[in-house]
mmCIF file of C-alpha atoms in Angstrom:
data_model
loop_
_atom_site.group_PDB
_atom_site.id
_atom_site.type_symbol
_atom_site.label_atom_id
_atom_site.label_comp_id
_atom_site.label_asym_id
_atom_site.label_seq_id
_atom_site.Cartn_x
_atom_site.Cartn_y
_atom_site.Cartn_z
ATOM 1 C CA MET N 1 0.000 0.000 0.000
ATOM 2 C CA ASN N 2 1.318 3.468 -0.787
ATOM 3 C CA TYR N 3 -0.537 5.513 1.836
ATOM 4 C CA ARG N 4 -0.199 5.955 5.578
ATOM 5 C CA LEU N 5 -3.290 5.337 7.662
ATOM 6 C CA PRO N 6 -4.448 8.185 9.919
ATOM 7 C CA ILE N 7 -3.986 7.806 13.661
ATOM 8 C CA TRP N 8 -7.623 6.865 14.230
ATOM 9 C CA PHE N 9 -7.027 3.508 12.515
ATOM 10 C CA ARG N 10 -4.669 2.290 15.225
ATOM 11 C CA GLN N 11 -5.784 -1.033 16.706
ATOM 12 C CA GLU N 12 -4.543 -3.370 19.405
ATOM 13 C CA LEU N 13 -2.408 -6.288 18.283
ATOM 14 C CA PRO N 14 -4.313 -9.596 18.134
ATOM 15 C CA ASP N 15 -4.050 -11.839 21.177
ATOM 16 C CA SER N 16 -3.697 -15.609 21.281
ATOM 17 C CA ILE N 17 -7.485 -16.123 21.461
ATOM 18 C CA SER N 18 -8.091 -14.211 18.237
ATOM 19 C CA LEU N 19 -5.265 -15.999 16.446
ATOM 20 C CA SER N 20 -6.478 -19.426 17.546
ATOM 21 C CA GLN N 21 -10.027 -18.622 16.398
ATOM 22 C CA LEU N 22 -8.716 -17.689 12.957
ATOM 23 C CA ALA N 23 -6.604 -20.842 12.745
ATOM 24 C CA GLU N 24 -9.637 -22.937 13.668
ATOM 25 C CA PHE N 25 -11.667 -21.428 10.843
ATOM 26 C CA ASN N 26 -8.918 -22.278 8.376
ATOM 27 C CA ARG N 27 -9.049 -25.898 9.550
ATOM 28 C CA ASP N 28 -12.834 -26.093 9.369
ATOM 29 C CA GLN N 29 -12.919 -25.017 5.708
ATOM 30 C CA VAL N 30 -15.591 -22.399 6.290
ATOM 31 C CA ASN N 31 -15.388 -19.171 4.308
ATOM 32 C CA THR N 32 -15.912 -15.870 6.088
ATOM 33 C CA VAL N 33 -16.096 -12.451 4.480
ATOM 34 C CA CYS N 34 -13.906 -11.342 7.386
ATOM 35 C CA ARG N 35 -10.995 -13.292 5.936
ATOM 36 C CA GLU N 36 -11.772 -13.270 2.208
ATOM 37 C CA ALA N 37 -12.443 -9.504 2.092
ATOM 38 C CA LYS N 38 -9.490 -8.727 4.404
ATOM 39 C CA CYS N 39 -11.628 -6.958 6.982
ATOM 40 C CA PRO N 40 -9.582 -4.791 9.400
ATOM 41 C CA ASN N 41 -11.781 -5.898 12.322
ATOM 42 C CA ILE N 42 -11.190 -9.617 11.887
ATOM 43 C CA PHE N 43 -9.286 -10.222 15.132
ATOM 44 C CA GLU N 44 -11.614 -8.083 17.251
ATOM 45 C CA CYS N 45 -14.660 -9.906 15.924
ATOM 46 C CA PHE N 46 -13.194 -13.410 16.115
ATOM 47 C CA LYS N 47 -12.185 -12.773 19.721
ATOM 48 C CA ASP N 48 -15.842 -11.999 20.481
ATOM 49 C CA SER N 49 -17.039 -15.013 18.439
ATOM 50 C CA GLN N 50 -18.558 -12.737 15.825
ATOM 51 C CA MET N 51 -18.101 -13.443 12.130
ATOM 52 C CA THR N 52 -19.882 -13.266 8.807
ATOM 53 C CA PHE N 53 -20.096 -16.594 7.011
ATOM 54 C CA MET N 54 -19.641 -16.391 3.237
ATOM 55 C CA ILE N 55 -21.461 -19.081 1.276
ATOM 56 C CA LEU N 56 -21.416 -20.230 -2.371
ATOM 57 C CA GLY N 57 -17.639 -20.487 -2.423
ATOM 58 C CA ASN N 58 -14.959 -17.808 -2.345
ATOM 59 C CA THR N 59 -14.973 -16.789 -6.023
ATOM 60 C CA CYS N 60 -17.225 -14.014 -7.331
ATOM 61 C CA THR N 61 -18.605 -13.697 -10.861
ATOM 62 C CA ARG N 62 -18.429 -9.891 -10.775
ATOM 63 C CA ASN N 63 -15.505 -7.504 -10.875
ATOM 64 C CA CYS N 64 -16.113 -4.719 -8.365
ATOM 65 C CA ARG N 65 -12.905 -2.687 -8.212
ATOM 66 C CA PHE N 66 -12.971 -2.188 -4.441
ATOM 67 C CA CYS N 67 -13.412 -5.811 -3.365
ATOM 68 C CA ALA N 68 -10.684 -8.208 -2.202
ATOM 69 C CA VAL N 69 -12.718 -11.356 -2.856
ATOM 70 C CA GLN N 70 -11.298 -13.594 -5.584
ATOM 71 C CA LYS N 71 -12.746 -12.998 -9.071
ATOM 72 C CA LYS N 72 -13.848 -15.658 -11.520
ATOM 73 C CA SER N 73 -11.462 -16.091 -14.455
ATOM 74 C CA GLN N 74 -12.733 -16.716 -17.975
ATOM 75 C CA ASN N 75 -14.174 -20.239 -18.448
ATOM 76 C CA GLN N 76 -13.493 -21.097 -14.790
ATOM 77 C CA PRO N 77 -16.166 -23.585 -13.639
ATOM 78 C CA LEU N 78 -17.776 -22.831 -10.285
ATOM 79 C CA GLY N 79 -19.717 -25.439 -8.386
ATOM 80 C CA ILE N 80 -21.857 -25.605 -5.261
ATOM 81 C CA ASP N 81 -20.624 -27.201 -2.045
ATOM 82 C CA PHE N 82 -23.687 -29.006 -0.707
ATOM 83 C CA LYS N 83 -21.945 -29.721 2.606
ATOM 84 C CA GLU N 84 -21.509 -26.006 3.302
ATOM 85 C CA PRO N 85 -24.697 -25.617 5.418
ATOM 86 C CA GLU N 86 -23.647 -28.438 7.757
ATOM 87 C CA ARG N 87 -20.127 -27.050 8.181
ATOM 88 C CA ILE N 88 -21.550 -23.645 9.068
ATOM 89 C CA LEU N 89 -23.915 -25.253 11.556
ATOM 90 C CA GLU N 90 -20.991 -27.041 13.176
ATOM 91 C CA ILE N 91 -19.278 -23.690 13.840
ATOM 92 C CA VAL N 92 -22.541 -22.185 15.107
ATOM 93 C CA ARG N 93 -22.884 -25.143 17.450
ATOM 94 C CA LYS N 94 -19.262 -25.100 18.584
ATOM 95 C CA LEU N 95 -19.234 -21.375 19.378
ATOM 96 C CA LYS N 96 -22.802 -21.373 20.739
ATOM 97 C CA LEU N 97 -23.719 -18.472 18.494
ATOM 98 C CA LYS N 98 -27.051 -16.767 19.101
ATOM 99 C CA TYR N 99 -26.720 -14.296 16.224
ATOM 100 C CA VAL N 100 -25.461 -15.433 12.824
ATOM 101 C CA VAL N 101 -24.621 -13.300 9.784
ATOM 102 C CA ILE N 102 -24.515 -14.916 6.346
ATOM 103 C CA THR N 103 -23.461 -13.371 3.057
ATOM 104 C CA SER N 104 -22.206 -14.725 -0.263
ATOM 105 C CA VAL N 105 -20.212 -14.002 -3.339
ATOM 106 C CA THR N 106 -22.333 -13.014 -6.337
ATOM 107 C CA ARG N 107 -23.104 -16.067 -8.471
ATOM 108 C CA ASP N 108 -24.562 -14.824 -11.754
ATOM 109 C CA ASP N 109 -23.708 -18.251 -13.213
ATOM 110 C CA LEU N 110 -26.524 -19.869 -11.207
ATOM 111 C CA VAL N 111 -30.125 -19.703 -12.406
ATOM 112 C CA ASP N 112 -31.389 -18.620 -8.985
ATOM 113 C CA GLY N 113 -28.255 -16.678 -8.057
ATOM 114 C CA GLY N 114 -27.715 -19.067 -5.171
ATOM 115 C CA SER N 115 -30.903 -18.087 -3.330
ATOM 116 C CA SER N 116 -31.793 -21.740 -2.699
ATOM 117 C CA VAL N 117 -28.453 -22.222 -0.932
ATOM 118 C CA PHE N 118 -29.178 -19.244 1.328
ATOM 119 C CA ALA N 119 -32.514 -20.883 2.138
ATOM 120 C CA LYS N 120 -30.835 -24.225 2.849
ATOM 121 C CA VAL N 121 -28.368 -22.661 5.286
ATOM 122 C CA LEU N 122 -31.178 -20.900 7.160
ATOM 123 C CA ASP N 123 -33.253 -24.062 7.275
ATOM 124 C CA THR N 124 -30.297 -26.052 8.621
ATOM 125 C CA ILE N 125 -29.671 -23.547 11.426
ATOM 126 C CA HIS N 126 -33.367 -23.167 12.263
ATOM 127 C CA LYS N 127 -33.784 -26.946 12.551
ATOM 128 C CA PHE N 128 -30.965 -26.967 15.098
ATOM 129 C CA ASN N 129 -32.300 -23.965 17.048
ATOM 130 C CA LYS N 130 -35.206 -21.846 15.851
ATOM 131 C CA ASN N 131 -34.304 -19.109 18.364
ATOM 132 C CA ILE N 132 -30.996 -18.225 16.695
ATOM 133 C CA LYS N 133 -31.256 -14.828 15.010
ATOM 134 C CA ILE N 134 -30.036 -14.775 11.401
ATOM 135 C CA GLU N 135 -29.006 -11.726 9.408
ATOM 136 C CA LEU N 136 -28.493 -12.036 5.657
ATOM 137 C CA LEU N 137 -26.437 -9.816 3.382
ATOM 138 C CA ILE N 138 -27.587 -10.809 -0.088
ATOM 139 C CA PRO N 139 -26.421 -9.979 -3.632
ATOM 140 C CA ASP N 140 -28.860 -8.296 -6.013
ATOM 141 C CA PHE N 141 -29.808 -11.609 -7.715
ATOM 142 C CA GLN N 142 -29.946 -9.475 -10.898
ATOM 143 C CA GLY N 143 -33.230 -8.137 -9.558
ATOM 144 C CA ASP N 144 -34.978 -11.505 -9.878
ATOM 145 C CA ILE N 145 -38.070 -11.423 -7.679
ATOM 146 C CA SER N 146 -38.350 -15.218 -7.350
ATOM 147 C CA SER N 147 -34.815 -15.418 -5.930
ATOM 148 C CA ILE N 148 -35.563 -12.660 -3.428
ATOM 149 C CA ARG N 149 -38.797 -14.400 -2.431
ATOM 150 C CA CYS N 150 -36.951 -17.715 -1.978
ATOM 151 C CA VAL N 151 -34.588 -16.109 0.538
ATOM 152 C CA LEU N 152 -37.367 -14.342 2.436
ATOM 153 C CA ASN N 153 -39.409 -17.545 2.693
ATOM 154 C CA ALA N 154 -36.560 -18.961 4.785
ATOM 155 C CA ARG N 155 -37.454 -16.417 7.514
ATOM 156 C CA PRO N 156 -34.331 -14.344 8.217
ATOM 157 C CA ASP N 157 -34.505 -11.716 10.978
ATOM 158 C CA VAL N 158 -32.630 -9.086 8.961
ATOM 159 C CA ALA N 159 -32.211 -8.829 5.186
ATOM 160 C CA GLY N 160 -29.393 -6.588 4.024
ATOM 161 C CA HIS N 161 -28.240 -5.519 0.598
ATOM 162 C CA ASN N 162 -25.434 -2.998 0.211
ATOM 163 C CA ILE N 163 -25.521 -0.159 -2.286
ATOM 164 C CA GLU N 164 -21.801 0.292 -1.374
ATOM 165 C CA THR N 165 -21.344 3.726 -2.967
ATOM 166 C CA ILE N 166 -23.069 6.679 -4.602
ATOM 167 C CA GLU N 167 -24.773 6.476 -7.990
ATOM 168 C CA ARG N 168 -22.109 8.451 -9.911
ATOM 169 C CA LEU N 169 -19.319 6.012 -9.039
ATOM 170 C CA TYR N 170 -21.125 2.836 -10.077
ATOM 171 C CA PRO N 171 -19.701 2.653 -13.640
ATOM 172 C CA ASP N 172 -16.143 2.795 -12.262
ATOM 173 C CA LEU N 173 -16.580 0.733 -9.111
ATOM 174 C CA ARG N 174 -19.414 -1.704 -9.835
ATOM 175 C CA PRO N 175 -19.575 -2.041 -13.639
ATOM 176 C CA GLU N 176 -21.882 -5.071 -13.460
ATOM 177 C CA GLY N 177 -24.030 -3.575 -10.723
ATOM 178 C CA ASN N 178 -26.796 -1.001 -10.916
ATOM 179 C CA TYR N 179 -27.508 1.591 -8.231
ATOM 180 C CA TRP N 180 -31.243 1.716 -8.872
ATOM 181 C CA ARG N 181 -31.532 -2.066 -9.085
ATOM 182 C CA SER N 182 -29.929 -2.344 -5.651
ATOM 183 C CA LEU N 183 -32.423 0.138 -4.235
ATOM 184 C CA GLU N 184 -35.207 -1.824 -5.894
ATOM 185 C CA VAL N 185 -34.024 -4.999 -4.125
ATOM 186 C CA LEU N 186 -34.490 -3.261 -0.770
ATOM 187 C CA LYS N 187 -37.913 -1.998 -1.832
ATOM 188 C CA LYS N 188 -38.971 -5.482 -2.928
ATOM 189 C CA ILE N 189 -37.914 -6.984 0.390
ATOM 190 C CA LYS N 190 -40.241 -4.586 2.215
ATOM 191 C CA GLU N 191 -43.065 -5.163 -0.249
ATOM 192 C CA LEU N 192 -42.811 -8.925 0.201
ATOM 193 C CA CYS N 193 -42.228 -8.883 3.957
ATOM 194 C CA PHE N 194 -43.093 -5.537 5.503
ATOM 195 C CA GLU N 195 -42.124 -6.451 9.075
ATOM 196 C CA LEU N 196 -38.633 -7.665 8.102
ATOM 197 C CA ILE N 197 -35.732 -5.399 9.092
ATOM 198 C CA THR N 198 -33.754 -4.126 6.086
ATOM 199 C CA LYS N 199 -30.190 -2.894 6.100
ATOM 200 C CA SER N 200 -27.628 -1.356 3.744
ATOM 201 C CA SER N 201 -24.118 0.076 3.795
ATOM 202 C CA ILE N 202 -22.090 2.831 2.151
ATOM 203 C CA MET N 203 -18.291 3.051 1.872
ATOM 204 C CA LEU N 204 -16.723 6.509 2.038
ATOM 205 C CA GLY N 205 -13.418 7.866 0.772
ATOM 206 C CA LEU N 206 -13.936 6.839 -2.859
ATOM 207 C CA GLY N 207 -14.248 10.357 -4.234
ATOM 208 C CA GLU N 208 -17.872 11.016 -3.337
ATOM 209 C CA LYS N 209 -19.110 14.505 -2.440
ATOM 210 C CA ASP N 210 -20.937 15.331 0.770
ATOM 211 C CA PHE N 211 -24.218 16.046 -1.007
ATOM 212 C CA GLU N 212 -23.949 12.715 -2.858
ATOM 213 C CA VAL N 213 -23.609 10.792 0.411
ATOM 214 C CA ARG N 214 -26.647 12.568 1.802
ATOM 215 C CA GLN N 215 -28.580 11.835 -1.389
ATOM 216 C CA ALA N 216 -27.669 8.147 -1.162
ATOM 217 C CA MET N 217 -28.955 8.085 2.409
ATOM 218 C CA GLN N 218 -32.163 9.747 1.257
ATOM 219 C CA ASP N 219 -32.518 7.185 -1.546
ATOM 220 C CA LEU N 220 -32.103 4.360 0.962
ATOM 221 C CA LYS N 221 -34.727 5.848 3.265
ATOM 222 C CA GLU N 222 -37.143 6.152 0.354
ATOM 223 C CA ALA N 223 -36.453 2.470 -0.353
ATOM 224 C CA SER N 224 -37.755 1.747 3.180
ATOM 225 C CA CYS N 225 -34.326 0.796 4.524
ATOM 226 C CA ASP N 226 -34.312 0.546 8.341
ATOM 227 C CA ILE N 227 -30.616 0.340 9.241
ATOM 228 C CA ILE N 228 -27.584 1.956 7.627
ATOM 229 C CA THR N 229 -23.856 1.576 8.244
ATOM 230 C CA LEU N 230 -21.118 3.865 6.945
ATOM 231 C CA GLY N 231 -17.390 3.116 6.951
ATOM 232 C CA GLN N 232 -14.070 4.131 5.433
ATOM 233 C CA TYR N 233 -12.965 2.383 2.247
ATOM 234 C CA LEU N 234 -9.485 0.843 2.443
ATOM 235 C CA ALA N 235 -7.948 -0.462 -0.780
ATOM 236 C CA PRO N 236 -7.056 -4.170 -0.386
ATOM 237 C CA SER N 237 -4.039 -3.772 -2.702
ATOM 238 C CA GLN N 238 -2.426 -1.359 -5.149
ATOM 239 C CA SER N 239 -4.318 -3.018 -8.008
ATOM 240 C CA HIS N 240 -7.671 -2.080 -6.466
ATOM 241 C CA TYR N 241 -9.463 1.258 -6.686
ATOM 242 C CA PRO N 242 -7.383 3.816 -4.760
ATOM 243 C CA VAL N 243 -8.480 5.605 -1.611
ATOM 244 C CA LYS N 244 -9.306 9.188 -2.551
ATOM 245 C CA GLU N 245 -9.780 10.574 0.954
ATOM 246 C CA PHE N 246 -9.700 9.574 4.603
ATOM 247 C CA ILE N 247 -12.890 10.727 6.254
ATOM 248 C CA ALA N 248 -12.414 12.101 9.778
ATOM 249 C CA PRO N 249 -14.340 10.547 12.695
ATOM 250 C CA LYS N 250 -16.135 13.872 13.213
ATOM 251 C CA LYS N 251 -17.601 13.639 9.704
ATOM 252 C CA PHE N 252 -18.811 10.101 10.348
ATOM 253 C CA LEU N 253 -20.606 11.426 13.426
ATOM 254 C CA GLU N 254 -22.251 14.125 11.285
ATOM 255 C CA TYR N 255 -23.477 11.475 8.856
ATOM 256 C CA LYS N 256 -24.849 9.408 11.738
ATOM 257 C CA GLU N 257 -26.811 12.381 13.047
ATOM 258 C CA HIS N 258 -28.123 13.097 9.545
ATOM 259 C CA ALA N 259 -29.194 9.469 9.060
ATOM 260 C CA LEU N 260 -31.055 9.458 12.368
ATOM 261 C CA ALA N 261 -32.748 12.727 11.403
ATOM 262 C CA LEU N 262 -33.885 11.068 8.161
ATOM 263 C CA GLY N 263 -35.610 8.402 10.212
ATOM 264 C CA PHE N 264 -33.259 5.397 10.157
ATOM 265 C CA LYS N 265 -33.951 3.265 13.229
ATOM 266 C CA ALA N 266 -30.305 2.295 13.802
ATOM 267 C CA VAL N 267 -27.049 3.732 12.450
ATOM 268 C CA LEU N 268 -23.426 2.656 12.810
ATOM 269 C CA SER N 269 -20.960 5.137 11.347
ATOM 270 C CA GLY N 270 -17.187 5.270 11.769
ATOM 271 C CA PRO N 271 -13.869 4.682 9.982
ATOM 272 C CA LEU N 272 -13.639 0.971 10.850
ATOM 273 C CA VAL N 273 -17.334 0.196 10.437
ATOM 274 C CA ARG N 274 -18.235 -2.507 7.934
ATOM 275 C CA SER N 275 -21.723 -3.662 6.961
ATOM 276 C CA SER N 276 -21.816 -6.551 9.439
ATOM 277 C CA TYR N 277 -19.672 -4.955 12.160
ATOM 278 C CA LYS N 278 -21.304 -5.374 15.583
ATOM 279 C CA ALA N 279 -24.380 -6.685 13.772
ATOM 280 C CA GLU N 280 -26.019 -8.118 16.880
ATOM 281 C CA SER N 281 -25.628 -4.840 18.794
ATOM 282 C CA VAL N 282 -27.123 -2.895 15.887
ATOM 283 C CA PHE N 283 -30.016 -5.362 15.741
ATOM 284 C CA LYS N 284 -30.711 -4.733 19.433
ATOM 285 C CA GLU N 285 -30.422 -0.968 18.915
ATOM 286 C CA PHE N 286 -33.138 -1.206 16.263
ATOM 287 C CA HIS N 287 -35.517 -2.832 18.726
ATOM 288 C CA TYR N 288 -34.794 -0.224 21.385
ATOM 289 C CA ALA N 289 -35.345 2.679 18.944
#
């Protein structure tokens, strides 16, 4: 990396508990977005037995310029690991998790976008313990309503879909994505299941303007989004989209206050915040709002 992180990114060194948790995940052959996306909070979260499981493999069919997850090469065959739900359940069981977050790579090569696998994972966990809360962070499924319905029928407690950035930057950052389609996914979730909590996230420091961030928040509110998280973008490598600006903690606080004024029920905003960071705490905050 060719930039120096501001002082507010300083973190404690990982302890033996965090390192052993990470080593255990490597042995158990379970993918987490924490590891695959090189999340800066990985040791903090693993120490607290918090993680985001990533299903449908570790290779994505899209080419977002900000993401560290492995990209599909031309003609590379991608399969489905049908033992994945059971392996995830084993970790849930072992760590006695009461709140589980599940996301996936985007699988445009699958007819249903992998929605049936999401449903299978939820069903597997619910059969073990129906009281476990499950938060999903889903891809856009290319806007396919049947795929969205399939996921919702599995009864998650939270359904998230990230817009990631402002509309203007989509062609550069998410060439295969569509800003308005992502908003439509959130709208459809509410239309199909009004009582379900919806959630989205925005990365900052990509070259967006203040008014564009506020407009994106407004767009999310109009899409009936309940929870929003905002965090600082950090380039995974020099080959990824470069950081344009480091947003000060004070500005993140301003955005939080603005989001609450717009009517979001829960907001997490700060340099190290990621979409699933402290997900259980944010879920509880929503219910206390």
